[in-house]
Every structure is written in structure tokens, then in C-alpha cells.
Tab-separated table of C-alpha atoms in Angstrom:
chain	number	residue	atom	x	y	z
A	1	MET	CA	16.946	31.145	12.605
A	2	ARG	CA	16.410	32.598	16.065
A	3	SER	CA	13.150	33.175	17.866
A	4	ALA	CA	12.065	36.816	17.889
A	5	ARG	CA	9.039	38.929	18.773
A	6	GLU	CA	7.890	42.081	17.103
A	7	PHE	CA	7.557	45.005	19.509
A	8	ASN	CA	5.292	47.858	18.539
A	9	PHE	CA	6.592	51.148	19.940
A	10	ASP	CA	3.600	53.486	19.980
A	11	GLY	CA	4.071	57.224	20.202
A	12	LEU	CA	2.810	58.652	23.482
A	13	VAL	CA	0.792	61.729	22.515
A	14	GLY	CA	2.253	64.916	23.990
A	15	PRO	CA	0.579	67.581	26.154
A	16	SER	CA	0.429	70.082	23.276
A	17	HIS	CA	-1.433	67.839	20.794
A	18	ASN	CA	-3.020	70.228	18.293
A	19	TYR	CA	-4.513	70.460	14.815
A	20	ALA	CA	-2.333	72.846	12.841
A	21	GLY	CA	-3.049	71.388	9.391
A	22	LEU	CA	0.611	71.665	8.400
A	23	SER	CA	0.883	68.559	6.250
A	24	PHE	CA	-0.047	69.394	2.657
A	25	GLY	CA	-0.979	66.108	1.003
A	26	ASN	CA	-2.470	64.632	4.189
A	27	VAL	CA	-6.189	65.129	3.617
A	28	ALA	CA	-7.354	64.490	7.194
A	29	SER	CA	-4.752	66.830	8.636
A	30	PHE	CA	-5.666	69.581	6.193
A	31	ASN	CA	-9.413	69.178	6.731
A	32	ASN	CA	-9.165	69.795	10.477
A	33	VAL	CA	-6.807	72.749	10.402
A	34	LYS	CA	-7.082	75.113	13.381
A	35	SER	CA	-9.932	73.253	15.048
A	36	ALA	CA	-9.802	72.689	18.800
A	37	SER	CA	-8.012	69.536	19.956
A	38	ASN	CA	-8.229	67.492	23.155
A	39	PRO	CA	-4.693	66.486	24.224
A	40	LYS	CA	-5.938	64.549	27.253
A	41	GLN	CA	-8.343	62.448	25.213
A	42	ALA	CA	-5.707	61.848	22.528
A	43	ALA	CA	-3.177	60.545	25.042
A	44	LEU	CA	-5.732	58.356	26.805
A	45	GLN	CA	-6.949	56.870	23.510
A	46	GLY	CA	-3.389	55.950	22.594
A	47	LEU	CA	-2.650	54.486	26.003
A	48	GLU	CA	-5.794	52.370	25.912
A	49	LYS	CA	-4.701	50.892	22.579
A	50	MET	CA	-1.268	50.071	23.997
A	51	ARG	CA	-2.752	48.542	27.128
A	52	ALA	CA	-5.271	46.400	25.253
A	53	LEU	CA	-2.698	44.964	22.862
A	54	ALA	CA	-0.230	44.280	25.675
A	55	ALA	CA	-2.998	42.479	27.585
A	56	ARG	CA	-3.541	40.306	24.512
A	57	GLY	CA	0.094	39.192	24.728
A	58	PHE	CA	1.510	41.358	21.943
A	59	ALA	CA	4.893	42.944	22.682
A	60	GLN	CA	4.103	46.609	23.306
A	61	ALA	CA	6.259	49.571	24.249
A	62	LEU	CA	6.195	53.341	23.782
A	63	LEU	CA	8.299	56.197	22.489
A	64	PRO	CA	7.998	59.367	24.588
A	65	PRO	CA	6.753	62.652	23.130
A	66	GLN	CA	9.142	65.373	22.041
A	67	ASP	CA	9.585	68.664	23.846
A	68	ARG	CA	7.457	71.507	22.580
A	69	PRO	CA	7.639	74.256	21.523
A	70	ASN	CA	10.960	74.106	19.716
A	71	PHE	CA	12.504	77.363	20.913
A	72	ARG	CA	15.721	76.621	19.015
A	73	LEU	CA	13.770	76.613	15.757
A	74	LEU	CA	12.005	79.873	16.629
A	75	ARG	CA	15.228	81.633	17.645
A	76	SER	CA	17.044	80.367	14.560
A	77	LEU	CA	14.373	82.086	12.460
A	78	GLY	CA	14.895	85.469	14.096
A	79	PHE	CA	12.406	85.566	16.961
A	80	SER	CA	14.157	86.947	20.026
A	81	GLY	CA	13.805	88.027	23.646
A	82	SER	CA	12.556	85.976	26.557
A	83	ASN	CA	10.740	82.749	25.830
A	84	ALA	CA	7.436	84.509	26.426
A	85	GLU	CA	8.443	87.288	24.027
A	86	VAL	CA	9.536	84.747	21.412
A	87	LEU	CA	6.113	83.099	21.553
A	88	GLN	CA	4.226	86.374	21.355
A	89	GLN	CA	6.344	87.643	18.460
A	90	ALA	CA	5.990	84.398	16.516
A	91	TYR	CA	2.235	84.282	17.073
A	92	LYS	CA	1.879	87.874	15.887
A	93	GLU	CA	4.230	87.743	12.901
A	94	SER	CA	4.035	84.125	11.730
A	95	PRO	CA	1.521	81.871	13.492
A	96	VAL	CA	2.325	79.139	10.968
A	97	ILE	CA	5.950	79.012	12.119
A	98	LEU	CA	4.786	78.922	15.734
A	99	ALA	CA	2.519	76.014	14.855
A	100	CYS	CA	5.512	74.246	13.294
A	101	ALA	CA	7.426	74.706	16.541
A	102	TYR	CA	4.465	73.144	18.379
A	103	SER	CA	3.970	70.296	15.901
A	104	ALA	CA	2.242	67.208	17.319
A	105	SER	CA	3.543	64.964	14.530
A	106	PRO	CA	6.160	62.986	16.551
A	107	MET	CA	3.247	60.944	17.959
A	108	TRP	CA	3.328	59.053	14.645
A	109	THR	CA	6.385	56.944	15.316
A	110	ALA	CA	6.090	55.082	12.013
A	111	ASN	CA	7.961	58.143	10.761
A	112	ALA	CA	10.551	58.125	13.533
A	113	ALA	CA	12.964	55.740	11.823
A	114	THR	CA	13.494	52.768	9.537
A	115	VAL	CA	14.341	49.594	11.461
A	116	SER	CA	16.101	46.428	10.279
A	117	PRO	CA	16.252	43.460	12.673
A	118	SER	CA	19.451	41.577	13.358
A	119	ALA	CA	18.384	38.631	11.179
A	120	ASP	CA	18.628	40.882	8.102
A	121	THR	CA	21.764	42.938	8.732
A	122	ALA	CA	25.362	42.226	7.785
A	123	ASP	CA	26.745	42.769	11.301
A	124	GLY	CA	23.938	40.982	13.169
A	125	ARG	CA	22.802	44.107	15.038
A	126	VAL	CA	19.398	45.815	14.996
A	127	HIS	CA	19.797	48.973	12.900
A	128	PHE	CA	17.818	52.210	13.171
A	129	THR	CA	18.019	55.231	10.862
A	130	PRO	CA	15.989	58.208	12.118
A	131	ALA	CA	14.005	59.752	9.265
A	132	ASN	CA	14.999	63.264	8.250
A	133	LEU	CA	11.393	64.132	7.237
A	134	ASN	CA	12.820	67.071	5.325
A	135	ASN	CA	9.751	67.631	3.154
A	136	LYS	CA	7.964	69.556	5.920
A	137	LEU	CA	9.374	72.259	8.205
A	138	HIS	CA	7.291	71.073	11.145
A	139	ARG	CA	8.837	67.595	10.939
A	140	ALA	CA	12.355	68.310	9.695
A	141	PHE	CA	13.780	68.775	13.202
A	142	GLU	CA	12.203	65.651	14.750
A	143	HIS	CA	15.126	63.372	13.926
A	144	VAL	CA	17.361	65.001	16.562
A	145	GLN	CA	15.146	63.921	19.464
A	146	SER	CA	14.160	60.679	17.746
A	147	ALA	CA	17.820	59.660	17.631
A	148	ARG	CA	18.297	60.780	21.223
A	149	ALA	CA	15.362	58.658	22.411
A	150	LEU	CA	16.346	55.613	20.360
A	151	ARG	CA	19.920	55.777	21.661
A	152	ALA	CA	18.643	56.013	25.226
A	153	ILE	CA	16.374	52.989	24.806
A	154	PHE	CA	18.690	50.894	22.627
A	155	ASN	CA	21.980	51.833	24.261
A	156	ASP	CA	23.881	48.545	23.919
A	157	GLY	CA	26.232	49.145	21.004
A	158	THR	CA	27.011	45.467	20.645
A	159	ARG	CA	23.379	44.724	19.776
A	160	PHE	CA	22.006	47.979	18.377
A	161	ALA	CA	23.152	50.644	15.904
A	162	VAL	CA	21.347	53.993	15.752
A	163	HIS	CA	22.587	55.950	12.740
A	164	ASP	CA	22.360	59.662	12.120
A	165	ALA	CA	19.601	60.836	9.802
A	166	LEU	CA	20.379	61.084	6.097
A	167	PRO	CA	21.433	64.502	4.730
A	168	GLY	CA	18.478	66.866	4.837
A	169	THR	CA	18.349	67.575	1.124
A	170	PRO	CA	15.587	66.822	-1.412
A	171	ALA	CA	17.609	63.965	-2.905
A	172	PHE	CA	17.432	62.025	0.345
A	173	GLY	CA	13.897	62.733	1.532
A	174	ASP	CA	13.254	59.983	4.080
A	175	GLU	CA	9.894	59.341	5.766
A	176	GLY	CA	10.968	56.294	7.771
A	177	ALA	CA	9.055	53.079	8.368
A	178	ALA	CA	5.841	54.508	6.883
A	179	ASN	CA	7.425	53.569	3.547
A	180	HIS	CA	9.142	50.359	4.657
A	181	THR	CA	7.748	46.854	5.144
A	182	ARG	CA	9.524	43.687	6.197
A	183	LEU	CA	8.223	40.379	4.840
A	184	CYS	CA	9.403	37.052	6.266
A	185	ALA	CA	8.416	33.531	7.277
A	186	SER	CA	8.707	34.538	10.949
A	187	HIS	CA	10.037	37.537	12.868
A	188	GLY	CA	13.273	35.736	13.734
A	189	ALA	CA	13.929	34.456	10.207
A	190	GLN	CA	15.901	36.262	7.549
A	191	GLY	CA	13.470	38.490	5.677
A	192	VAL	CA	12.947	40.718	2.668
A	193	GLU	CA	12.880	44.474	3.188
A	194	MET	CA	10.492	46.342	0.924
A	195	PHE	CA	11.303	50.016	0.450
A	196	VAL	CA	8.592	52.116	-1.206
A	197	TYR	CA	9.475	55.503	-2.674
A	198	GLY	CA	7.516	58.318	-4.253
A	199	ARG	CA	10.072	59.675	-6.706
A	200	ALA	CA	13.622	59.284	-7.976
A	201	GLU	CA	15.749	62.409	-7.561
A	202	PHE	CA	18.359	61.421	-10.127
A	203	ASP	CA	15.975	60.136	-12.794
A	204	ALA	CA	14.151	63.019	-14.419
A	205	ALA	CA	12.138	60.632	-16.585
A	206	ALA	CA	10.655	58.732	-13.638
A	207	PRO	CA	6.926	59.344	-13.018
A	208	ALA	CA	5.976	61.671	-10.176
A	209	PRO	CA	2.748	63.055	-8.687
A	210	LYS	CA	1.408	66.365	-9.953
A	211	ARG	CA	-0.775	67.652	-7.098
A	212	TYR	CA	0.871	66.576	-3.841
A	213	PRO	CA	4.559	66.130	-3.059
A	214	ALA	CA	6.308	62.777	-3.183
A	215	ARG	CA	8.127	62.960	0.132
A	216	HIS	CA	10.309	59.867	-0.053
A	217	THR	CA	13.029	59.216	-2.626
A	218	LEU	CA	14.521	56.075	-4.101
A	219	GLU	CA	17.948	57.406	-3.201
A	220	ALA	CA	16.994	57.631	0.498
A	221	SER	CA	15.773	54.042	0.523
A	222	GLN	CA	18.941	52.812	-1.146
A	223	ALA	CA	21.074	54.696	1.372
A	224	VAL	CA	19.218	53.192	4.336
A	225	ALA	CA	19.602	49.699	2.901
A	226	ARG	CA	23.355	50.289	2.594
A	227	LEU	CA	23.650	51.700	6.113
A	228	HIS	CA	21.817	48.701	7.546
A	229	GLY	CA	23.833	46.180	5.566
A	230	ILE	CA	20.852	44.599	3.797
A	231	ALA	CA	21.925	42.247	1.018
A	232	ALA	CA	20.945	43.358	-2.479
A	233	GLU	CA	18.931	40.203	-3.142
A	234	ARG	CA	16.808	40.904	-0.048
A	235	SER	CA	16.243	44.618	-0.734
A	236	VAL	CA	13.268	45.400	-2.967
A	237	PHE	CA	12.650	48.986	-4.118
A	238	ILE	CA	9.135	49.704	-5.352
A	239	GLN	CA	7.685	52.969	-6.611
A	240	GLN	CA	4.411	54.129	-5.147
A	241	ASN	CA	1.698	54.937	-7.665
A	242	PRO	CA	1.973	58.718	-8.225
A	243	ASP	CA	-1.750	58.892	-8.957
A	244	VAL	CA	-2.663	57.699	-5.449
A	245	ILE	CA	-0.236	60.180	-3.885
A	246	ASP	CA	-2.324	62.814	-5.645
A	247	GLN	CA	-5.415	61.299	-3.990
A	248	GLY	CA	-4.028	61.804	-0.485
A	249	VAL	CA	-1.899	58.662	-0.049
A	250	PHE	CA	1.095	60.540	1.303
A	251	HIS	CA	2.842	57.409	2.676
A	252	ASN	CA	2.761	53.779	1.593
A	253	ASP	CA	1.229	52.794	4.940
A	254	VAL	CA	-1.963	54.568	3.857
A	255	ILE	CA	-2.388	52.096	0.972
A	256	ALA	CA	-0.570	48.893	2.039
A	257	VAL	CA	0.532	47.009	5.160
A	258	GLY	CA	2.521	43.817	5.575
A	259	ASN	CA	3.271	41.287	8.289
A	260	GLY	CA	5.009	37.933	8.143
A	261	ASN	CA	4.564	36.688	4.591
A	262	VAL	CA	1.319	38.649	4.047
A	263	LEU	CA	1.105	41.848	2.016
A	264	PHE	CA	-2.326	43.508	2.337
A	265	TYR	CA	-2.500	46.160	-0.355
A	266	HIS	CA	-4.768	48.155	-2.632
A	267	GLU	CA	-4.894	47.489	-6.362
A	268	GLN	CA	-3.612	51.026	-7.056
A	269	ALA	CA	-0.844	51.061	-4.445
A	270	PHE	CA	2.161	50.645	-6.730
A	271	ALA	CA	3.257	52.177	-10.026
A	272	ASP	CA	3.850	48.681	-11.425
A	273	GLU	CA	1.785	46.171	-9.472
A	274	ALA	CA	2.827	43.085	-11.421
A	275	GLY	CA	6.490	44.034	-11.354
A	276	ALA	CA	6.385	44.754	-7.619
A	277	LEU	CA	4.818	41.406	-6.790
A	278	SER	CA	7.267	39.585	-9.046
A	279	GLN	CA	10.254	41.188	-7.293
A	280	LEU	CA	8.852	40.360	-3.872
A	281	ARG	CA	8.101	36.740	-4.766
A	282	GLN	CA	11.587	36.221	-6.141
A	283	ALA	CA	13.261	37.802	-3.120
A	284	MET	CA	11.111	35.847	-0.676
A	285	ALA	CA	11.834	32.583	-2.439
A	286	GLY	CA	15.467	33.310	-1.686
A	287	VAL	CA	14.759	33.243	2.057
A	288	GLY	CA	12.520	30.209	1.878
A	289	ALA	CA	9.208	32.058	2.168
A	290	GLU	CA	6.186	32.429	-0.088
A	291	LEU	CA	4.418	35.750	-0.523
A	292	ASN	CA	0.721	35.808	0.378
A	293	ALA	CA	-0.599	38.862	-1.449
A	294	VAL	CA	-4.058	40.018	-0.350
A	295	ARG	CA	-5.261	42.466	-3.002
A	296	VAL	CA	-8.140	44.891	-2.472
A	297	ASP	CA	-9.772	45.852	-5.757
A	298	THR	CA	-10.807	49.426	-6.489
A	299	GLY	CA	-14.318	48.214	-7.254
A	300	MET	CA	-14.663	46.961	-3.693
A	301	VAL	CA	-12.904	49.827	-1.908
A	302	PRO	CA	-12.211	53.018	-3.869
A	303	VAL	CA	-9.042	54.889	-2.942
A	304	ALA	CA	-11.120	57.714	-1.456
A	305	ASP	CA	-12.753	55.279	0.986
A	306	ALA	CA	-9.403	53.711	1.851
A	307	VAL	CA	-8.014	57.167	2.682
A	308	ALA	CA	-11.095	58.330	4.582
A	309	SER	CA	-11.236	55.190	6.740
A	310	TYR	CA	-7.490	54.463	6.909
A	311	LEU	CA	-8.230	50.824	6.105
A	312	PHE	CA	-4.593	50.145	5.224
A	313	ASN	CA	-3.171	52.307	8.001
A	314	SER	CA	-3.898	49.363	10.219
A	315	GLN	CA	-1.769	46.895	12.137
A	316	LEU	CA	-1.422	43.287	11.052
A	317	LEU	CA	-0.450	41.285	14.124
A	318	SER	CA	0.558	37.619	14.248
A	319	LYS	CA	-1.393	35.523	16.746
A	320	PRO	CA	-0.181	32.331	18.445
A	321	ASP	CA	-2.580	30.227	16.359
A	322	GLY	CA	-0.848	31.289	13.145
A	323	LYS	CA	-3.651	33.612	12.048
A	324	MET	CA	-3.526	37.414	12.074
A	325	ALA	CA	-5.552	40.169	13.687
A	326	LEU	CA	-6.136	43.439	11.848
A	327	VAL	CA	-6.171	46.484	14.146
A	328	VAL	CA	-8.337	49.208	12.593
A	329	PRO	CA	-9.814	52.547	13.663
A	330	HIS	CA	-13.551	52.923	14.310
A	331	GLU	CA	-13.797	54.862	11.046
A	332	CYS	CA	-13.562	51.545	9.201
A	333	GLN	CA	-16.905	50.516	10.723
A	334	GLU	CA	-18.494	53.794	9.645
A	335	ASN	CA	-17.547	53.540	5.970
A	336	ALA	CA	-20.037	51.236	4.229
A	337	ALA	CA	-17.668	49.954	1.520
A	338	VAL	CA	-14.836	49.306	3.969
A	339	ALA	CA	-17.054	47.660	6.586
A	340	ARG	CA	-18.522	45.374	3.937
A	341	TYR	CA	-15.073	44.465	2.635
A	342	LEU	CA	-13.732	43.685	6.119
A	343	GLN	CA	-16.656	41.381	6.889
A	344	GLY	CA	-15.814	39.415	3.783
A	345	LEU	CA	-12.093	39.427	4.559
A	346	VAL	CA	-12.557	37.824	7.969
A	347	ALA	CA	-15.034	35.271	6.608
A	348	SER	CA	-12.851	34.353	3.632
A	349	GLY	CA	-10.679	31.804	5.408
A	350	GLY	CA	-7.555	33.815	4.579
A	351	PRO	CA	-4.784	34.881	6.941
A	352	VAL	CA	-6.849	37.574	8.719
A	353	ASP	CA	-9.559	36.094	10.943
A	354	GLU	CA	-10.119	38.869	13.496
A	355	LEU	CA	-10.761	42.604	13.547
A	356	VAL	CA	-9.758	44.721	16.546
A	357	HIS	CA	-11.295	48.198	16.607
A	358	PHE	CA	-10.024	51.217	18.539
A	359	ASP	CA	-11.275	54.753	19.005
A	360	LEU	CA	-8.371	56.901	17.809
A	361	ARG	CA	-10.349	59.899	16.617
A	362	GLN	CA	-7.953	62.495	18.013
A	363	SER	CA	-5.120	60.951	16.016
A	364	MET	CA	-7.292	60.264	12.969
A	365	ARG	CA	-8.430	63.885	12.767
A	366	ASN	CA	-4.775	64.908	12.666
A	367	GLY	CA	-4.041	62.462	9.860
A	368	GLY	CA	-2.716	59.289	11.502
A	369	GLY	CA	-4.232	55.893	12.262
A	370	PRO	CA	-3.057	52.763	14.109
A	371	ALA	CA	-0.103	52.101	11.802
A	372	CYS	CA	1.113	55.710	11.996
A	373	LEU	CA	1.215	55.459	15.775
A	374	ARG	CA	3.697	52.594	15.948
A	375	LEU	CA	7.285	51.752	15.073
A	376	ARG	CA	7.883	48.022	14.593
A	377	VAL	CA	11.050	46.522	16.090
A	378	ALA	CA	11.639	42.755	15.850
A	379	LEU	CA	13.846	41.645	18.740
A	380	THR	CA	15.280	38.372	19.941
A	381	GLU	CA	14.889	37.496	23.600
A	382	GLU	CA	18.430	38.680	24.304
A	383	GLU	CA	17.883	41.945	22.438
A	384	SER	CA	14.602	42.701	24.167
A	385	ALA	CA	16.291	42.094	27.537
A	386	ALA	CA	19.112	44.477	26.550
A	387	MET	CA	16.872	47.423	25.694
A	388	HIS	CA	15.664	49.861	28.352
A	389	GLN	CA	12.750	48.219	30.148
A	390	GLY	CA	11.074	51.376	31.424
A	391	VAL	CA	9.232	51.931	28.132
A	392	VAL	CA	7.663	48.456	27.946
A	393	MET	CA	3.905	48.669	28.450
A	394	THR	CA	2.631	46.928	31.566
A	395	GLU	CA	-0.588	47.277	33.531
A	396	SER	CA	1.320	49.177	36.210
A	397	LEU	CA	2.897	51.592	33.718
A	398	TYR	CA	-0.477	52.134	32.067
A	399	HIS	CA	-2.089	53.277	35.324
A	400	THR	CA	0.905	55.461	36.177
A	401	LEU	CA	0.730	57.174	32.796
A	402	VAL	CA	-3.031	57.670	32.965
A	403	ALA	CA	-2.572	59.463	36.280
A	404	TRP	CA	0.252	61.506	34.758
A	405	VAL	CA	-1.941	62.514	31.802
A	406	GLU	CA	-4.840	63.448	34.088
A	407	LYS	CA	-2.478	65.642	36.080
A	408	HIS	CA	-0.733	67.481	33.265
A	409	TYR	CA	-2.885	67.559	30.110
A	410	ARG	CA	-5.490	70.062	29.034
A	411	ASP	CA	-8.780	68.790	27.633
A	412	ARG	CA	-9.054	71.595	25.084
A	413	LEU	CA	-6.397	73.383	23.072
A	414	GLU	CA	-7.096	76.212	20.640
A	415	PRO	CA	-4.591	77.645	18.111
A	416	GLN	CA	-4.231	80.857	20.126
A	417	ASP	CA	-3.190	78.865	23.209
A	418	MET	CA	0.192	78.288	21.596
A	419	ALA	CA	1.031	81.932	22.273
A	420	ASP	CA	0.495	81.378	26.005
A	421	PRO	CA	3.834	80.955	27.856
A	422	ALA	CA	2.010	78.858	30.473
A	423	LEU	CA	1.485	76.064	27.920
A	424	ALA	CA	5.215	75.777	27.276
A	425	LEU	CA	5.874	75.603	31.011
A	426	GLU	CA	3.180	72.937	31.426
A	427	VAL	CA	4.749	70.791	28.712
A	428	HIS	CA	8.206	71.173	30.247
A	429	ALA	CA	6.970	70.115	33.699
A	430	ALA	CA	5.046	67.150	32.290
A	431	LEU	CA	7.956	65.796	30.267
A	432	GLU	CA	10.433	66.276	33.079
A	433	GLU	CA	8.208	64.092	35.277
A	434	LEU	CA	7.714	61.601	32.438
A	435	SER	CA	11.451	61.097	32.013
A	436	MET	CA	11.594	60.033	35.664
A	437	ILE	CA	8.580	57.710	35.297
A	438	LEU	CA	10.227	55.978	32.339
A	439	GLY	CA	13.614	55.803	34.049
A	440	LEU	CA	15.246	57.960	31.380
A	441	PRO	CA	16.740	60.974	33.170
A	442	GLY	CA	18.379	63.350	30.729
A	443	LEU	CA	16.098	62.226	27.895
A	444	TYR	CA	15.277	65.841	27.098
A	445	ASP	CA	17.652	68.702	26.402
A	446	PHE	CA	15.240	71.342	27.572
A	447	ASP	CA	15.814	74.758	26.066
A	448	LEU	CA	13.258	76.599	28.155
């Protein structure tokens, strides 16, 4: 066993942050469709979270935003002329497609990829598979830039492997780390990788939701486990409860979160709760760890309250004293059932003894909480030294990025602003400067 730290790579919110309501099945996203957004506030809220956790001693880094709008997507769908003409034509003929090209969703880096640390993989490298996100048009092209960014940051091929995304077909619908949890005795120890899926493409008899789509397939999870070289006895595949998908639980990280040997989950999270826990306990026994399952009963927190507050879309972080902090959005304080439950959780003497609250309303209104905003990467000291250092959050980088946001971001963005060619030029200029700040020249393949 080697010593390792878990880095949280938070998505830096981009200059065109907007509420397009494109994600059917994501209740918060759908409820705020076409309302005005505040890109500047969104970016500053995210940066403050990163800064505060880094100041606490947690390993914190960032993934840069993606270029917007996606002119390649627009041109591939028949919009033509100059860039300004493409925008005007798309806004006039199909504002939904234009909104897809301007999607703000890459800020939620839990969907960027699935990550397996070197302690788990057959070749001893850290493996990344960018998620194809093929269930939604506005997300299906993200994996190209996600892979580009991951390869720029983790560019040492002897220590890191960044795979291509899985084939973009329904059979291999992959939503990334939002449906993946690693359980272990410590971040450097061999662990168990829990893959949660919504449906099985090749099993017509398997249960499936009826109202909202199940975005992630069993077949995708199995493929990622093979690509990463995860031993069969340490790969656990669990089906999400289709009934909670139909209640707005579009990813597993909206109903469960894990860290170390702790799984914090809702009673209705899994299709077969007893079977899931049995598999996990058996697999963890094989790596010398014991599962600590913290179950939240429906009677204490109904699914609707869990979704509204994003109680489970939180971060469980290991502290030096062996206890854990739970990072939650302010909405958890404002929901009576959730606030009451959390008071009892901290007082219970269990693994979680501290709550850390953040104002993430700009992200929450678009359908993502603290857990959506971060991609977890467990790294040894040698691996963390080998990755690109320009994305590691420091006090100096925080102040530089705040100044950059103040310079480039609007404080109000309306749906009609996406037809304005000036917005595209503003985003291009901002990201070009950002790539220099982060020390990643050539990060973007601008198509403006």
C-alpha cells in the first residue's frame, strides 16, 4: 500500500454559463429553463469553494471550461455562413440547437470521466475514460475536449492512461464518475470500484424507468472496468432504482455518495438494496476493508427532499483526525427535513462529524451541486508531482482567476444573448487568456 491523496478537480464555470433547461430528467435544470443567469457569480461561487477547501488542506485542482459556442456542431447541422450568420440562423430556426452549442454542462466534471487510481489497475497507472454522455445532444460532444484537457494535465504516459470515450451508441451510454464510487480503507490502498447503472441494453427483461431516461448502461460500466484493468472481484455493478430515476434522480450521485469505507445512501437508491450491500461487503472484505453503510430512511428524508436539497450530491472528505466532513449546498439548511437529519447525523458519533456549507446557487439552479462540480482523482505523491501543476488551486491562483473572471464575465446572460456574436468573441478571448494563466497553451482548438 502506498500513500495517496484524493484531488478534487472542480469545473471552472465558463463565461457563457446559462440556464437552457436541456436536461430532461434533471428537475432543477428543467425548472429554471430560459431564466437569466449570472456567469460572473457562478464562477466566483465555484472558485470560493475551491479556495476554501484548499485552505483546509484538501487537495484541490480545477478543470478548465470548454470553448463555447460549438461552431462545429452548428455547421455539421447545416447552419452556414460567417460565424455571426451561423449564430443568427440557428437562433432564428432552432434556438434549442443553439442552446446545445452553448451548453454550460461541462462545469459538472463528475461527468467528465471515470477515474481508477493506480492501486486498482492492472498496469499500475491512473486510468481515465472520458464519458460519452450520448443521452443528450448538448453533452454528447463534451468528451472531445474533456480528453484533450485530461491528456494535457496528465501527460506522463508511464503514470497515466487517458482512453477514448466509449462508442456513442445507446448500448454504451456512459455518464462518468457521477455513477461511479470507489470504496477503500485508504486512498492509497487497493479498493473496490462500484459502478451504478440505470439499465441493461442487452437484457430486455431488466427493470427500467418509465418517465425519465436511464442514461447509463451496465454494458458501459463493464467496458470501463475492462479498459481500466479492474479485477472482477473488485468490480461491483449495481442497478439504480428505476423508481427514483423517475423522481428526478438522474445520476447515482444525486442519491448516494461514498468515501473511504463509508457509503452514505438513501434507502431507495438501489434496485436491490440488500443485494448491493452484500456484494460490496464481500468485495471489500477481499481488500481487507469493512463497509460502513450509512442509510437514510425515506421516513426521515423523502426522495423529493433529497432531490430538492441535493443532500447526497455532496462531498465526503477525509480529515486528518480520521473523521469526515460533508460538503453541502446552502439548500440543505433551507429544507426542514434535511436540516433536521443532518443535525442528527453530525451528533450521532458516526463517521461524519462536520458540515461545510457553500453558496452554489448558480450551479444548483442549473441542476448540479458540490459533487457534480468535482472529479475525484486519487494520486500518489509521485503521480501528483507528475501532473501539470498549473491547475492546482493555490491562494495565488485563486486571486489571479478572480481578477480574470471580473475582467471577462458578464453578470447577466439572457437566452437571446446567445445570438450575439460579441458573446462568442468574449468567450474566445477569455479562454485564450486562461490557457496562458494555467500554463496550458494549445489547450483549445478554437474554431472561431
